[in-house]
């Protein structure tokens, strides 16, 4: 068990590479991957890592070396995946609202294509008939997930083709002779209740009857990891047991053996990631004690965007007296990482550690306020390696025409 990176290791990396800095622990990713493989060992499972959670090519390459496949939501992610060494058969491209030309580009690259819109299904069928297999993303109309912004399966969602449009799908498949080899659902993120997957699976089984060439059912992701101390994570072992039972039953009833695909992002990389910042100032106002750090929502947007909790520790003074702080960034609008949080006494210059920063951390960063994106470091076999340099001023000007 790789455990966690120690405060000393993290502080050492912060002093070597500067702050703010994202630090990823390779062995922790491997640990999460083997937890899934173990939980899903009773059936033919494939893990497609969701590239959009953390797409540094070095991380992709590492995840590829574990034996995982890759789920991509843009053709650029597909290209990053190919560059990182994923075989095209092991890449699934799941776009939403893209131009048909982007889908053509992905087809040229030879990856698995997941179609989530009737109009695209029709265009693809008219163009390619049964010459290129496809997967169809269905909307099973199940409300799930930790936050409305990350729920994708409900009736108002833009994702997938409604299961109520199955007759229309069938008509297109029949007339264009489309070869449908996969059915896909992804109902949201941070789903603790495994019944969401099991209910979705039953819907997928019903739909599967309409597609004789089916090879796999993709149950997407949304596996929850603990962000707050003591919080539960999705019980993947129990999920694995139930999914195994359901597929065994389905196989007996239909005589068909299907692969089961999953697309975890957060589950694989969230806890492997640490974000280390420096306390620039302590600011006492009549109501609050603020810690102002050398970062902001331009580097880690989850607290502002999703009201997400990230555990914060003062690694420069871990045994100090606990005091209540509001931790804020330096962006010129409300930019709060944590409200009324007890942290061991913070002094100007101390290093603060944000946990669970691997997923949707660096990946959602921007140059808002003309601030520079931070560096990324990968720790593997105890060695820290810079895998992305921090921005420099020239990066802000790179595409500007003077
Ligand atoms: C975002 C996304 C995922 C990954 O979700 P996590 O909650 O990070 O596991 C998987 N599949 C699709 C289609 C996605 O859009």
mmCIF file of C-alpha atoms and ligand atoms in Angstrom:
data_model
loop_
_atom_site.group_PDB
_atom_site.id
_atom_site.type_symbol
_atom_site.label_atom_id
_atom_site.label_comp_id
_atom_site.label_asym_id
_atom_site.label_seq_id
_atom_site.Cartn_x
_atom_site.Cartn_y
_atom_site.Cartn_z
ATOM 1 C CA UNK A 1 0.000 0.000 0.000
ATOM 2 C CA UNK A 2 1.591 3.277 -1.065
ATOM 3 C CA UNK A 3 -0.231 5.318 1.588
ATOM 4 C CA UNK A 4 0.159 9.031 1.257
ATOM 5 C CA UNK A 5 2.941 11.450 0.586
ATOM 6 C CA UNK A 6 4.267 12.838 3.859
ATOM 7 C CA UNK A 7 4.224 16.494 4.808
ATOM 8 C CA UNK A 8 8.015 16.524 4.589
ATOM 9 C CA UNK A 9 7.985 15.128 1.060
ATOM 10 C CA UNK A 10 5.346 17.643 -0.008
ATOM 11 C CA UNK A 11 7.151 20.565 1.620
ATOM 12 C CA UNK A 12 10.390 19.427 -0.009
ATOM 13 C CA UNK A 13 8.768 19.353 -3.439
ATOM 14 C CA UNK A 14 7.199 22.775 -2.818
ATOM 15 C CA UNK A 15 10.577 24.262 -1.978
ATOM 16 C CA UNK A 16 12.241 22.609 -4.966
ATOM 17 C CA UNK A 17 9.620 23.556 -7.574
ATOM 18 C CA UNK A 18 7.966 26.582 -5.947
ATOM 19 C CA UNK A 19 4.328 27.225 -5.108
ATOM 20 C CA UNK A 20 1.565 26.932 -6.043
ATOM 21 C CA UNK A 21 2.198 23.403 -7.274
ATOM 22 C CA UNK A 22 0.144 20.328 -8.129
ATOM 23 C CA UNK A 23 1.735 17.081 -6.959
ATOM 24 C CA UNK A 24 0.506 13.653 -8.121
ATOM 25 C CA UNK A 25 1.381 10.356 -6.472
ATOM 26 C CA UNK A 26 1.617 7.646 -9.124
ATOM 27 C CA UNK A 27 1.347 4.671 -6.784
ATOM 28 C CA UNK A 28 -1.877 6.024 -5.322
ATOM 29 C CA UNK A 29 -3.396 5.995 -8.811
ATOM 30 C CA UNK A 30 -2.226 2.383 -9.186
ATOM 31 C CA UNK A 31 -3.785 1.506 -5.832
ATOM 32 C CA UNK A 32 -7.168 2.907 -6.873
ATOM 33 C CA UNK A 33 -6.927 1.138 -10.220
ATOM 34 C CA UNK A 34 -6.271 -2.221 -8.588
ATOM 35 C CA UNK A 35 -9.134 -1.662 -6.135
ATOM 36 C CA UNK A 36 -11.446 -1.366 -9.133
ATOM 37 C CA UNK A 37 -9.930 -4.315 -10.987
ATOM 38 C CA UNK A 38 -10.301 -6.413 -7.885
ATOM 39 C CA UNK A 39 -13.895 -5.293 -7.292
ATOM 40 C CA UNK A 40 -14.778 -6.043 -10.910
ATOM 41 C CA UNK A 41 -12.847 -9.294 -11.292
ATOM 42 C CA UNK A 42 -15.926 -11.538 -11.493
ATOM 43 C CA UNK A 43 -16.924 -10.275 -14.939
ATOM 44 C CA UNK A 44 -15.280 -9.029 -18.110
ATOM 45 C CA UNK A 45 -14.609 -5.431 -17.019
ATOM 46 C CA UNK A 46 -12.679 -2.701 -18.826
ATOM 47 C CA UNK A 47 -11.618 0.505 -17.110
ATOM 48 C CA UNK A 48 -11.611 3.585 -19.339
ATOM 49 C CA UNK A 49 -9.907 6.386 -17.416
ATOM 50 C CA UNK A 50 -11.763 9.673 -17.967
ATOM 51 C CA UNK A 51 -8.994 11.845 -19.388
ATOM 52 C CA UNK A 52 -10.864 15.041 -18.626
ATOM 53 C CA UNK A 53 -10.211 14.706 -14.891
ATOM 54 C CA UNK A 54 -6.429 15.044 -15.316
ATOM 55 C CA UNK A 55 -4.898 14.932 -18.763
ATOM 56 C CA UNK A 56 -1.178 15.592 -18.358
ATOM 57 C CA UNK A 57 0.412 13.218 -20.888
ATOM 58 C CA UNK A 58 2.778 11.834 -18.251
ATOM 59 C CA UNK A 59 -0.196 10.857 -16.100
ATOM 60 C CA UNK A 60 -1.948 9.360 -19.134
ATOM 61 C CA UNK A 61 1.183 7.376 -19.960
ATOM 62 C CA UNK A 62 1.362 6.064 -16.405
ATOM 63 C CA UNK A 63 -2.311 5.070 -16.400
ATOM 64 C CA UNK A 64 -1.806 3.370 -19.767
ATOM 65 C CA UNK A 65 1.062 1.374 -18.252
ATOM 66 C CA UNK A 66 -1.352 0.056 -15.618
ATOM 67 C CA UNK A 67 -3.388 -1.543 -18.406
ATOM 68 C CA UNK A 68 -6.293 0.899 -18.423
ATOM 69 C CA UNK A 69 -8.146 2.183 -21.472
ATOM 70 C CA UNK A 70 -9.094 5.841 -22.010
ATOM 71 C CA UNK A 71 -12.359 7.790 -22.192
ATOM 72 C CA UNK A 72 -12.098 11.066 -24.115
ATOM 73 C CA UNK A 73 -14.582 13.891 -24.503
ATOM 74 C CA UNK A 74 -12.729 15.812 -27.189
ATOM 75 C CA UNK A 75 -10.650 14.885 -30.192
ATOM 76 C CA UNK A 76 -7.710 16.604 -28.536
ATOM 77 C CA UNK A 77 -7.970 14.211 -25.618
ATOM 78 C CA UNK A 78 -7.979 11.392 -28.171
ATOM 79 C CA UNK A 79 -4.749 12.760 -29.632
ATOM 80 C CA UNK A 80 -3.192 13.110 -26.175
ATOM 81 C CA UNK A 81 -4.204 9.519 -25.451
ATOM 82 C CA UNK A 82 -2.629 8.212 -28.656
ATOM 83 C CA UNK A 83 0.508 10.215 -27.869
ATOM 84 C CA UNK A 84 0.572 8.668 -24.396
ATOM 85 C CA UNK A 85 0.550 5.185 -25.924
ATOM 86 C CA UNK A 86 -3.075 4.039 -25.689
ATOM 87 C CA UNK A 87 -4.028 1.769 -28.587
ATOM 88 C CA UNK A 88 -6.865 3.175 -30.678
ATOM 89 C CA UNK A 89 -9.078 0.180 -29.819
ATOM 90 C CA UNK A 90 -8.624 1.140 -26.162
ATOM 91 C CA UNK A 91 -9.867 4.685 -26.567
ATOM 92 C CA UNK A 92 -13.520 5.645 -26.384
ATOM 93 C CA UNK A 93 -14.501 9.037 -27.696
ATOM 94 C CA UNK A 94 -17.642 10.380 -26.004
ATOM 95 C CA UNK A 95 -18.285 13.870 -27.368
ATOM 96 C CA UNK A 96 -21.236 16.118 -26.696
ATOM 97 C CA UNK A 97 -22.501 18.884 -28.977
ATOM 98 C CA UNK A 98 -19.459 18.794 -31.231
ATOM 99 C CA UNK A 99 -19.301 19.588 -34.913
ATOM 100 C CA UNK A 100 -19.700 16.485 -37.096
ATOM 101 C CA UNK A 101 -16.224 17.174 -38.479
ATOM 102 C CA UNK A 102 -14.735 16.469 -35.061
ATOM 103 C CA UNK A 103 -16.429 13.077 -35.092
ATOM 104 C CA UNK A 104 -15.031 12.434 -38.567
ATOM 105 C CA UNK A 105 -11.587 13.278 -37.257
ATOM 106 C CA UNK A 106 -11.949 10.799 -34.390
ATOM 107 C CA UNK A 107 -13.140 8.167 -36.856
ATOM 108 C CA UNK A 108 -10.048 8.756 -38.985
ATOM 109 C CA UNK A 109 -7.971 8.152 -35.853
ATOM 110 C CA UNK A 110 -9.733 4.796 -35.550
ATOM 111 C CA UNK A 111 -11.055 5.044 -31.975
ATOM 112 C CA UNK A 112 -14.367 3.793 -30.573
ATOM 113 C CA UNK A 113 -17.077 6.372 -31.082
ATOM 114 C CA UNK A 114 -19.926 7.049 -28.717
ATOM 115 C CA UNK A 115 -22.826 8.952 -30.282
ATOM 116 C CA UNK A 116 -25.155 10.983 -28.099
ATOM 117 C CA UNK A 117 -27.512 12.710 -30.498
ATOM 118 C CA UNK A 118 -30.121 11.452 -32.984
ATOM 119 C CA UNK A 119 -28.990 13.881 -35.676
ATOM 120 C CA UNK A 120 -25.376 12.703 -35.424
ATOM 121 C CA UNK A 121 -26.488 9.076 -35.397
ATOM 122 C CA UNK A 122 -28.360 9.684 -38.622
ATOM 123 C CA UNK A 123 -25.447 11.484 -40.293
ATOM 124 C CA UNK A 124 -23.007 8.815 -39.199
ATOM 125 C CA UNK A 125 -25.290 6.034 -40.399
ATOM 126 C CA UNK A 126 -25.915 7.691 -43.768
ATOM 127 C CA UNK A 127 -22.227 8.175 -44.281
ATOM 128 C CA UNK A 128 -20.750 4.928 -43.010
ATOM 129 C CA UNK A 129 -23.561 2.369 -42.703
ATOM 130 C CA UNK A 130 -22.251 -0.784 -41.099
ATOM 131 C CA UNK A 131 -18.604 -0.093 -42.003
ATOM 132 C CA UNK A 132 -17.655 1.501 -38.670
ATOM 133 C CA UNK A 133 -19.031 0.234 -35.339
ATOM 134 C CA UNK A 134 -20.559 2.702 -32.891
ATOM 135 C CA UNK A 135 -21.668 2.973 -29.308
ATOM 136 C CA UNK A 136 -24.820 4.885 -28.391
ATOM 137 C CA UNK A 137 -25.005 7.078 -25.317
ATOM 138 C CA UNK A 138 -28.446 6.729 -23.800
ATOM 139 C CA UNK A 139 -30.078 8.919 -21.214
ATOM 140 C CA UNK A 140 -31.713 6.504 -18.762
ATOM 141 C CA UNK A 141 -33.461 9.390 -16.979
ATOM 142 C CA UNK A 142 -32.077 8.750 -13.551
ATOM 143 C CA UNK A 143 -31.366 11.675 -11.279
ATOM 144 C CA UNK A 144 -28.026 11.216 -9.583
ATOM 145 C CA UNK A 145 -24.850 12.920 -8.539
ATOM 146 C CA UNK A 146 -23.523 15.280 -5.912
ATOM 147 C CA UNK A 147 -24.529 18.533 -7.557
ATOM 148 C CA UNK A 148 -26.953 19.588 -10.302
ATOM 149 C CA UNK A 149 -24.052 20.877 -12.411
ATOM 150 C CA UNK A 150 -22.530 17.402 -12.492
ATOM 151 C CA UNK A 151 -25.752 15.436 -12.942
ATOM 152 C CA UNK A 152 -26.172 14.252 -16.484
ATOM 153 C CA UNK A 153 -28.885 11.604 -16.512
ATOM 154 C CA UNK A 154 -31.951 13.617 -15.520
ATOM 155 C CA UNK A 155 -34.733 14.541 -17.919
ATOM 156 C CA UNK A 156 -33.455 18.086 -18.514
ATOM 157 C CA UNK A 157 -29.940 16.941 -19.286
ATOM 158 C CA UNK A 158 -28.362 17.637 -22.673
ATOM 159 C CA UNK A 159 -26.499 14.324 -22.534
ATOM 160 C CA UNK A 160 -27.362 11.154 -24.353
ATOM 161 C CA UNK A 161 -30.298 10.050 -26.440
ATOM 162 C CA UNK A 162 -33.435 9.537 -24.406
ATOM 163 C CA UNK A 163 -34.482 5.926 -23.933
ATOM 164 C CA UNK A 164 -37.928 7.118 -25.000
ATOM 165 C CA UNK A 165 -36.472 7.712 -28.460
ATOM 166 C CA UNK A 166 -35.604 4.055 -28.901
ATOM 167 C CA UNK A 167 -38.066 3.682 -31.783
ATOM 168 C CA UNK A 168 -36.380 6.515 -33.621
ATOM 169 C CA UNK A 169 -32.926 5.050 -32.923
ATOM 170 C CA UNK A 170 -34.111 1.690 -34.236
ATOM 171 C CA UNK A 171 -35.450 3.238 -37.416
ATOM 172 C CA UNK A 172 -32.118 4.928 -38.102
ATOM 173 C CA UNK A 173 -30.151 1.778 -37.315
ATOM 174 C CA UNK A 174 -32.380 -0.321 -39.564
ATOM 175 C CA UNK A 175 -32.385 2.015 -42.541
ATOM 176 C CA UNK A 176 -28.663 2.878 -42.414
ATOM 177 C CA UNK A 177 -27.576 -0.616 -41.251
ATOM 178 C CA UNK A 178 -25.506 0.950 -38.460
ATOM 179 C CA UNK A 179 -23.462 -1.553 -36.467
ATOM 180 C CA UNK A 180 -24.239 -0.747 -32.821
ATOM 181 C CA UNK A 181 -21.754 -2.597 -30.613
ATOM 182 C CA UNK A 182 -22.058 -0.639 -27.368
ATOM 183 C CA UNK A 183 -24.589 1.095 -25.166
ATOM 184 C CA UNK A 184 -23.449 3.770 -22.750
ATOM 185 C CA UNK A 185 -24.807 5.702 -19.813
ATOM 186 C CA UNK A 186 -23.173 8.176 -17.436
ATOM 187 C CA UNK A 187 -25.523 9.733 -14.950
ATOM 188 C CA UNK A 188 -23.312 12.110 -13.017
ATOM 189 C CA UNK A 189 -20.461 12.436 -10.591
ATOM 190 C CA UNK A 190 -20.111 11.619 -6.896
ATOM 191 C CA UNK A 191 -22.726 8.874 -6.804
ATOM 192 C CA UNK A 192 -22.596 7.068 -3.480
ATOM 193 C CA UNK A 193 -25.781 5.064 -3.954
ATOM 194 C CA UNK A 194 -24.874 2.034 -6.057
ATOM 195 C CA UNK A 195 -28.553 1.479 -6.866
ATOM 196 C CA UNK A 196 -28.193 4.294 -9.369
ATOM 197 C CA UNK A 197 -25.828 2.069 -11.375
ATOM 198 C CA UNK A 198 -27.978 -1.008 -10.883
ATOM 199 C CA UNK A 199 -31.174 0.763 -11.945
ATOM 200 C CA UNK A 200 -29.340 2.162 -14.949
ATOM 201 C CA UNK A 201 -28.059 -1.295 -15.780
ATOM 202 C CA UNK A 202 -31.584 -2.721 -15.867
ATOM 203 C CA UNK A 203 -32.541 0.043 -18.285
ATOM 204 C CA UNK A 204 -29.488 -0.829 -20.403
ATOM 205 C CA UNK A 205 -30.486 -4.512 -20.428
ATOM 206 C CA UNK A 206 -33.967 -3.566 -21.675
ATOM 207 C CA UNK A 207 -32.411 -1.462 -24.401
ATOM 208 C CA UNK A 208 -29.877 -4.170 -25.277
ATOM 209 C CA UNK A 209 -32.658 -6.338 -26.709
ATOM 210 C CA UNK A 210 -32.894 -3.922 -29.611
ATOM 211 C CA UNK A 211 -29.253 -4.385 -30.650
ATOM 212 C CA UNK A 212 -28.216 -7.885 -31.748
ATOM 213 C CA UNK A 213 -24.538 -6.981 -32.380
ATOM 214 C CA UNK A 214 -23.914 -5.584 -28.915
ATOM 215 C CA UNK A 215 -20.496 -6.357 -27.404
ATOM 216 C CA UNK A 216 -20.404 -4.130 -24.348
ATOM 217 C CA UNK A 217 -22.418 -2.042 -21.941
ATOM 218 C CA UNK A 218 -20.667 1.027 -20.588
ATOM 219 C CA UNK A 219 -21.912 2.107 -17.162
ATOM 220 C CA UNK A 220 -19.925 5.345 -17.157
ATOM 221 C CA UNK A 221 -18.704 6.595 -13.842
ATOM 222 C CA UNK A 222 -19.516 8.869 -10.964
ATOM 223 C CA UNK A 223 -17.713 6.865 -8.312
ATOM 224 C CA UNK A 224 -17.441 8.985 -5.231
ATOM 225 C CA UNK A 225 -14.295 9.445 -3.205
ATOM 226 C CA UNK A 226 -14.148 10.930 0.307
ATOM 227 C CA UNK A 227 -13.409 14.651 0.307
ATOM 228 C CA UNK A 228 -14.355 15.411 3.905
ATOM 229 C CA UNK A 229 -12.700 13.440 6.680
ATOM 230 C CA UNK A 230 -14.844 10.413 7.494
ATOM 231 C CA UNK A 231 -16.874 10.636 4.295
ATOM 232 C CA UNK A 232 -17.701 7.364 2.539
ATOM 233 C CA UNK A 233 -16.647 6.356 -0.937
ATOM 234 C CA UNK A 234 -18.729 4.389 -3.422
ATOM 235 C CA UNK A 235 -18.703 0.764 -2.324
ATOM 236 C CA UNK A 236 -17.151 -0.618 -5.481
ATOM 237 C CA UNK A 237 -16.883 -4.123 -4.036
ATOM 238 C CA UNK A 238 -20.607 -4.299 -3.432
ATOM 239 C CA UNK A 239 -21.226 -2.719 -6.821
ATOM 240 C CA UNK A 240 -18.948 -5.336 -8.408
ATOM 241 C CA UNK A 241 -20.860 -8.145 -6.717
ATOM 242 C CA UNK A 242 -24.243 -6.831 -7.843
ATOM 243 C CA UNK A 243 -23.072 -6.088 -11.378
ATOM 244 C CA UNK A 244 -21.593 -9.590 -11.621
ATOM 245 C CA UNK A 245 -24.915 -11.088 -10.510
ATOM 246 C CA UNK A 246 -26.877 -8.954 -12.943
ATOM 247 C CA UNK A 247 -24.664 -9.853 -15.898
ATOM 248 C CA UNK A 248 -24.654 -13.552 -14.998
ATOM 249 C CA UNK A 249 -28.440 -13.494 -14.903
ATOM 250 C CA UNK A 250 -28.599 -11.571 -18.163
ATOM 251 C CA UNK A 251 -26.263 -14.068 -19.783
ATOM 252 C CA UNK A 252 -28.413 -16.998 -18.670
ATOM 253 C CA UNK A 253 -31.569 -15.291 -19.904
ATOM 254 C CA UNK A 254 -30.245 -14.126 -23.262
ATOM 255 C CA UNK A 255 -27.265 -16.348 -24.001
ATOM 256 C CA UNK A 256 -25.225 -13.208 -24.632
ATOM 257 C CA UNK A 257 -21.924 -12.449 -22.944
ATOM 258 C CA UNK A 258 -21.202 -8.733 -22.784
ATOM 259 C CA UNK A 259 -18.196 -6.761 -21.631
ATOM 260 C CA UNK A 260 -18.764 -4.155 -18.932
ATOM 261 C CA UNK A 261 -17.010 -0.836 -19.342
ATOM 262 C CA UNK A 262 -16.499 1.840 -16.684
ATOM 263 C CA UNK A 263 -15.099 5.345 -17.007
ATOM 264 C CA UNK A 264 -13.704 6.507 -13.669
ATOM 265 C CA UNK A 265 -11.955 9.859 -13.463
ATOM 266 C CA UNK A 266 -12.134 11.097 -9.907
ATOM 267 C CA UNK A 267 -11.871 7.626 -8.406
ATOM 268 C CA UNK A 268 -8.471 7.068 -9.983
ATOM 269 C CA UNK A 269 -6.766 10.425 -9.589
ATOM 270 C CA UNK A 270 -8.498 12.597 -6.997
ATOM 271 C CA UNK A 271 -6.763 11.347 -3.885
ATOM 272 C CA UNK A 272 -3.450 10.985 -5.710
ATOM 273 C CA UNK A 273 -3.331 14.772 -6.103
ATOM 274 C CA UNK A 274 -2.088 17.416 -3.677
ATOM 275 C CA UNK A 275 -2.136 21.156 -4.236
ATOM 276 C CA UNK A 276 0.360 23.155 -2.196
ATOM 277 C CA UNK A 277 0.066 26.921 -1.865
ATOM 278 C CA UNK A 278 1.677 29.567 0.309
ATOM 279 C CA UNK A 279 -0.112 31.821 2.768
ATOM 280 C CA UNK A 280 0.685 35.307 1.523
ATOM 281 C CA UNK A 281 -1.178 37.282 4.154
ATOM 282 C CA UNK A 282 -3.248 36.920 7.267
ATOM 283 C CA UNK A 283 -5.977 39.535 7.172
ATOM 284 C CA UNK A 284 -8.049 40.247 10.207
ATOM 285 C CA UNK A 285 -11.360 42.005 9.564
ATOM 286 C CA UNK A 286 -14.029 42.838 12.153
ATOM 287 C CA UNK A 287 -15.794 39.558 11.344
ATOM 288 C CA UNK A 288 -13.249 37.089 10.065
ATOM 289 C CA UNK A 289 -9.655 36.010 9.922
ATOM 290 C CA UNK A 290 -8.732 35.504 6.295
ATOM 291 C CA UNK A 291 -5.761 33.579 5.019
ATOM 292 C CA UNK A 292 -4.927 34.951 1.587
ATOM 293 C CA UNK A 293 -2.927 32.437 -0.448
ATOM 294 C CA UNK A 294 -0.831 32.719 -3.613
ATOM 295 C CA UNK A 295 -3.484 30.992 -5.713
ATOM 296 C CA UNK A 296 -7.177 31.293 -6.488
ATOM 297 C CA UNK A 297 -10.088 29.740 -8.305
ATOM 298 C CA UNK A 298 -8.071 30.171 -11.462
ATOM 299 C CA UNK A 299 -6.038 27.205 -10.175
ATOM 300 C CA UNK A 300 -8.631 25.210 -8.251
ATOM 301 C CA UNK A 301 -12.186 26.107 -9.148
ATOM 302 C CA UNK A 302 -14.068 23.267 -7.448
ATOM 303 C CA UNK A 303 -14.906 25.126 -4.212
ATOM 304 C CA UNK A 304 -16.344 28.116 -6.089
ATOM 305 C CA UNK A 305 -17.926 26.121 -8.918
ATOM 306 C CA UNK A 306 -19.383 23.136 -7.061
ATOM 307 C CA UNK A 307 -19.239 24.222 -3.408
ATOM 308 C CA UNK A 308 -16.726 21.410 -3.125
ATOM 309 C CA UNK A 309 -14.924 20.699 0.111
ATOM 310 C CA UNK A 310 -11.149 20.303 -0.023
ATOM 311 C CA UNK A 311 -9.393 19.444 3.180
ATOM 312 C CA UNK A 312 -6.729 22.028 4.024
ATOM 313 C CA UNK A 313 -3.758 21.490 6.303
ATOM 314 C CA UNK A 314 -0.953 23.763 7.387
ATOM 315 C CA UNK A 315 2.066 21.605 6.659
ATOM 316 C CA UNK A 316 4.478 24.245 7.952
ATOM 317 C CA UNK A 317 2.884 24.184 11.400
ATOM 318 C CA UNK A 318 1.004 20.890 11.679
ATOM 319 C CA UNK A 319 0.956 20.868 15.464
ATOM 320 C CA UNK A 320 -0.064 24.474 16.042
ATOM 321 C CA UNK A 321 -3.187 25.532 17.884
ATOM 322 C CA UNK A 322 -6.320 25.098 15.760
ATOM 323 C CA UNK A 323 -7.833 28.434 14.739
ATOM 324 C CA UNK A 324 -10.770 29.337 12.542
ATOM 325 C CA UNK A 325 -9.960 30.809 9.151
ATOM 326 C CA UNK A 326 -11.584 31.633 5.886
ATOM 327 C CA UNK A 327 -9.106 30.676 3.185
ATOM 328 C CA UNK A 328 -9.264 32.885 0.112
ATOM 329 C CA UNK A 329 -7.405 33.313 -3.145
ATOM 330 C CA UNK A 330 -6.004 36.387 -4.841
ATOM 331 C CA UNK A 331 -8.533 36.665 -7.684
ATOM 332 C CA UNK A 332 -10.445 39.943 -7.850
ATOM 333 C CA UNK A 333 -13.897 38.665 -7.061
ATOM 334 C CA UNK A 334 -15.256 36.366 -4.398
ATOM 335 C CA UNK A 335 -12.633 33.655 -4.366
ATOM 336 C CA UNK A 336 -13.091 31.426 -1.361
ATOM 337 C CA UNK A 337 -11.521 28.020 -0.891
ATOM 338 C CA UNK A 338 -12.974 27.350 2.552
ATOM 339 C CA UNK A 339 -15.209 29.102 5.039
ATOM 340 C CA UNK A 340 -14.753 28.961 8.840
ATOM 341 C CA UNK A 341 -12.259 26.167 8.661
ATOM 342 C CA UNK A 342 -10.211 25.061 11.659
ATOM 343 C CA UNK A 343 -6.562 24.905 10.635
ATOM 344 C CA UNK A 344 -3.519 24.820 12.850
ATOM 345 C CA UNK A 345 -2.317 28.368 13.322
ATOM 346 C CA UNK A 346 -1.277 29.931 10.025
ATOM 347 C CA UNK A 347 1.603 32.374 9.783
ATOM 348 C CA UNK A 348 2.450 34.401 6.695
ATOM 349 C CA UNK A 349 4.704 32.255 4.528
ATOM 350 C CA UNK A 350 3.328 28.907 5.729
ATOM 351 C CA UNK A 351 2.577 26.179 3.207
ATOM 352 C CA UNK A 352 -1.054 25.060 3.015
ATOM 353 C CA UNK A 353 -1.934 21.692 1.549
ATOM 354 C CA UNK A 354 -5.188 21.009 -0.305
ATOM 355 C CA UNK A 355 -6.017 17.331 -0.442
ATOM 356 C CA UNK A 356 -7.875 15.432 -3.178
ATOM 357 C CA UNK A 357 -6.705 17.865 -5.801
ATOM 358 C CA UNK A 358 -5.875 15.379 -8.549
ATOM 359 C CA UNK A 359 -9.201 15.416 -10.368
ATOM 360 C CA UNK A 360 -10.596 18.561 -11.995
ATOM 361 C CA UNK A 361 -7.861 20.626 -10.357
ATOM 362 C CA UNK A 362 -5.147 21.695 -12.755
ATOM 363 C CA UNK A 363 -7.415 20.491 -15.524
ATOM 364 C CA UNK A 364 -9.903 23.320 -14.950
ATOM 365 C CA UNK A 365 -7.298 26.015 -14.351
ATOM 366 C CA UNK A 366 -7.154 29.236 -16.323
ATOM 367 C CA UNK A 367 -5.173 32.431 -16.696
ATOM 368 C CA UNK A 368 -7.927 34.626 -15.264
ATOM 369 C CA UNK A 369 -6.548 37.884 -13.869
ATOM 370 C CA UNK A 370 -3.502 37.277 -16.097
ATOM 371 C CA UNK A 371 -2.173 34.925 -13.487
ATOM 372 C CA UNK A 372 0.105 32.059 -14.371
ATOM 373 C CA UNK A 373 -0.854 28.394 -14.245
ATOM 374 C CA UNK A 374 1.079 26.356 -11.694
ATOM 375 C CA UNK A 375 3.583 23.549 -12.245
ATOM 376 C CA UNK A 376 2.698 19.853 -12.043
ATOM 377 C CA UNK A 377 4.961 17.263 -10.439
ATOM 378 C CA UNK A 378 4.647 13.472 -10.584
ATOM 379 C CA UNK A 379 6.048 11.385 -7.734
ATOM 380 C CA UNK A 380 6.846 7.820 -8.765
ATOM 381 C CA UNK A 381 9.048 5.342 -6.873
ATOM 382 C CA UNK A 382 9.781 8.142 -4.403
ATOM 383 C CA UNK A 383 11.177 10.384 -7.145
ATOM 384 C CA UNK A 384 9.594 13.772 -7.842
ATOM 385 C CA UNK A 385 9.638 14.763 -11.503
ATOM 386 C CA UNK A 386 8.444 18.018 -13.035
ATOM 387 C CA UNK A 387 5.829 17.102 -15.679
ATOM 388 C CA UNK A 388 4.684 20.619 -16.518
ATOM 389 C CA UNK A 389 6.549 23.845 -16.011
ATOM 390 C CA UNK A 390 4.666 26.685 -14.397
ATOM 391 C CA UNK A 391 3.583 29.346 -16.874
ATOM 392 C CA UNK A 392 5.851 32.309 -17.409
ATOM 393 C CA UNK A 393 4.748 35.792 -18.435
ATOM 394 C CA UNK A 394 5.427 35.071 -22.147
ATOM 395 C CA UNK A 395 2.801 32.322 -22.075
ATOM 396 C CA UNK A 396 0.132 34.976 -21.567
ATOM 397 C CA UNK A 397 1.195 36.621 -24.804
ATOM 398 C CA UNK A 398 1.787 33.482 -26.845
ATOM 399 C CA UNK A 399 -1.236 33.815 -29.112
ATOM 400 C CA UNK A 400 -1.704 37.542 -28.918
ATOM 401 C CA UNK A 401 -0.838 39.511 -32.048
ATOM 402 C CA UNK A 402 1.116 42.593 -31.153
HETATM 403 C C1 LIG B 1 -16.746 13.227 -16.628
HETATM 404 C C2 LIG B 1 -17.037 11.919 -17.200
HETATM 405 C C3 LIG B 1 -16.587 10.755 -16.565
HETATM 406 C C4 LIG B 1 -15.806 10.750 -15.288
HETATM 407 O O1 LIG B 1 -16.554 11.093 -14.174
HETATM 408 P P1 LIG B 1 -15.913 11.001 -12.711
HETATM 409 O O2 LIG B 1 -16.974 11.486 -11.813
HETATM 410 O O3 LIG B 1 -14.704 11.868 -12.693
HETATM 411 O O4 LIG B 1 -15.535 9.588 -12.470
HETATM 412 C C5 LIG B 1 -16.871 9.552 -17.184
HETATM 413 N N1 LIG B 1 -17.562 9.490 -18.342
HETATM 414 C C6 LIG B 1 -18.004 10.597 -18.971
HETATM 415 C C7 LIG B 1 -18.738 10.462 -20.243
HETATM 416 C C8 LIG B 1 -17.772 11.841 -18.416
HETATM 417 O O5 LIG B 1 -18.236 12.928 -19.033
#
